Coordinates of C-alpha atoms in Angstrom, one line a residue:
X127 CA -16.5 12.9 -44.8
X128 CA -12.8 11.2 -45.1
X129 CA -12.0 11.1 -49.1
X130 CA -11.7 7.5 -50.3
X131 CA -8.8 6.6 -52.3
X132 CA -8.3 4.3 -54.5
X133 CA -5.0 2.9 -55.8
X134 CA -3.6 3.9 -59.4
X135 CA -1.4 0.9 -58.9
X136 CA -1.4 -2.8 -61.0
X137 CA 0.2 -5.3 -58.8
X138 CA 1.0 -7.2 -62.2
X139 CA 2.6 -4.4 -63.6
X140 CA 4.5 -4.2 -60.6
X141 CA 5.6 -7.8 -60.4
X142 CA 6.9 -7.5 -64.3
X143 CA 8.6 -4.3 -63.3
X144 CA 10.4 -5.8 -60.4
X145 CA 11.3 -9.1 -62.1
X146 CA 13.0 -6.9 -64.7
X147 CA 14.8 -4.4 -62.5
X148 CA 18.3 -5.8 -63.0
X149 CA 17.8 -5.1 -66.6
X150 CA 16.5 -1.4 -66.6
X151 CA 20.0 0.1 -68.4
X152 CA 20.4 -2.8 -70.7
X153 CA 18.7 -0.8 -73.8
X154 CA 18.6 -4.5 -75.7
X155 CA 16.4 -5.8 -72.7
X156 CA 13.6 -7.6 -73.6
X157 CA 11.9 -7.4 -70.0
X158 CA 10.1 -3.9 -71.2
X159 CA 13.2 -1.7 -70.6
X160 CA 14.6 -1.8 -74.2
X161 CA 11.2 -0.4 -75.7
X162 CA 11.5 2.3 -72.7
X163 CA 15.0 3.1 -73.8
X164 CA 13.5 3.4 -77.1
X165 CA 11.2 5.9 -76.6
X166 CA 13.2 8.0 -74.0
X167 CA 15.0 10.8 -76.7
X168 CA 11.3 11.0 -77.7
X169 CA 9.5 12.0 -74.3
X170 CA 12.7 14.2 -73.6
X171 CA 12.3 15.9 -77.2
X172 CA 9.0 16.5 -75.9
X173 CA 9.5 18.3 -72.7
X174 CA 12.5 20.1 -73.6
X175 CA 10.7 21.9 -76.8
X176 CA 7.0 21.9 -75.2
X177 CA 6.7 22.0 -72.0
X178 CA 9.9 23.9 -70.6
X179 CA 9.4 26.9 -73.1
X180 CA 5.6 27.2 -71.9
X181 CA 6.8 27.3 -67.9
X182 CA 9.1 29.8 -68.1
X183 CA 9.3 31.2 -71.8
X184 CA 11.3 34.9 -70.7
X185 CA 14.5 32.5 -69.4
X186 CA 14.2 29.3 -71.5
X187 CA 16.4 30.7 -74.6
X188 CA 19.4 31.5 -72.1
X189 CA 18.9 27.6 -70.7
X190 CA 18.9 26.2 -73.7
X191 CA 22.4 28.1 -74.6
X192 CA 23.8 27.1 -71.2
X193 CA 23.1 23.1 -72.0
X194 CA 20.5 23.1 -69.0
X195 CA 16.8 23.9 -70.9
X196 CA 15.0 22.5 -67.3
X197 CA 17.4 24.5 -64.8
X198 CA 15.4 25.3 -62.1
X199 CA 12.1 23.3 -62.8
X200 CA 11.7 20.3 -60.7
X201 CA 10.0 17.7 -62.7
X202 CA 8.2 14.6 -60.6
X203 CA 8.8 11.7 -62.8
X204 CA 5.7 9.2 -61.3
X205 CA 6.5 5.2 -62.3
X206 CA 10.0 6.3 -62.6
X207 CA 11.2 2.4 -62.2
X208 CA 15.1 2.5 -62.8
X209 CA 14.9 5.9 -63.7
X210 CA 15.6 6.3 -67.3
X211 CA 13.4 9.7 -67.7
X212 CA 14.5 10.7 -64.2
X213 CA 18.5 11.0 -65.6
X214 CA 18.1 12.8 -68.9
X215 CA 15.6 15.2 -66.8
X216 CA 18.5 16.0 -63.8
X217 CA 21.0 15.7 -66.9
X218 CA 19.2 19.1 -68.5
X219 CA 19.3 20.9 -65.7
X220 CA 15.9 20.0 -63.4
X221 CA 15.5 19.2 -59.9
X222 CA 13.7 16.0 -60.2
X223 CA 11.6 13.6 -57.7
X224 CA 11.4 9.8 -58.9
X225 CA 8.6 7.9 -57.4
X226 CA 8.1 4.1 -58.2
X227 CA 5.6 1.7 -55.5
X228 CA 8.4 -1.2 -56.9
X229 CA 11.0 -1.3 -54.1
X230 CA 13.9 -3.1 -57.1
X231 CA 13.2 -0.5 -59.4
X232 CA 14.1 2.2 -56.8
X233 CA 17.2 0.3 -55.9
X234 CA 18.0 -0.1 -59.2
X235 CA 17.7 3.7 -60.3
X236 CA 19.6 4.3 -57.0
X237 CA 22.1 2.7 -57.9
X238 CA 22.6 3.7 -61.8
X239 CA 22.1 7.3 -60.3
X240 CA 25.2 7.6 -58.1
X241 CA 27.1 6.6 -61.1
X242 CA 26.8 9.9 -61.9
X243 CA 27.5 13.5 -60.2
X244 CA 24.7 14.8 -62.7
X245 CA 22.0 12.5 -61.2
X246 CA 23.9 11.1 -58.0
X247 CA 20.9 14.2 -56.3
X248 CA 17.7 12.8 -57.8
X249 CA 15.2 12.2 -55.2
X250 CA 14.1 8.8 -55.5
X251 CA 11.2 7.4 -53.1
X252 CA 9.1 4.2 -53.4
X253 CA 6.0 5.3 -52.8
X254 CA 2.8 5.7 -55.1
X255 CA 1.5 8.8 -56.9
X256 CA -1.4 8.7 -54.7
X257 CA 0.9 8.8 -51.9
X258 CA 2.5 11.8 -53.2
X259 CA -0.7 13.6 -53.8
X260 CA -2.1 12.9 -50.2
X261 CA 1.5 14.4 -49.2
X262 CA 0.7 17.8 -51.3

């Protein structure tokens, strides 16, 4: 039979997400971004030095020298909203895919993105990470 789906996504957190998408890159934001900005350095400390090295360990030393440790991964960066994990990750190097169901935070990170030939490529989409799993 037909697989039945049911959606990871919390219309409330989407409503607070989309109220506070004009204030994604203010890092004193008190919508939710700030904390986010907060804990950024932290989740990209953590994929830089754990997960990177463990995907391709014989080439990670030379893309850590060249300022690029993620070159040639492409990272899919699900709730993504205005794309603050999405720009450090295309900033070190990885090909990355944003995906956000919140059509302001999309626009937002669009936006921030172009402001910038280092992320101006990221693939942004509103859609859900069920969508992007029934895609393959």
């Amino acid at each position: 039979g037909a697989a039945r789906w049911l959606s990871s996504v919390d219309p409330q957190e989407t409503k607070k997400f989309s109220e506070a998408a004009r204030e994604w890159w203010d890092p004193s934001s008190t919508a939710g971004a700030g904390l986010l900005h907060a804990m950024n350095p932290v989740r990209v400390r953590y994929i830089t030095d754990t997960v990177a090295p463990l995907v391709r360990p014989d080439e990670f030393g030379e893309a850590v020298f060249r300022g690029s440790p993620l070159h040639g991964l492409t990272a899919v960066d699900t709730g993504c909203g205005g794309g603050l994990l999405s720009e450090s990750l295309a900033r070190l190097g990885a090909k990355v895919v944003g995906a956000d169901p919140t059509p302001a935070a999309i626009q937002a990170a669009q936006r921030h993105a172009a402001l910038d030939p280092l992320t101006a490529g990221i693939d942004y989409r509103e859609t859900t990470v069920d969508e992007l799993v029934r895609q393959g």
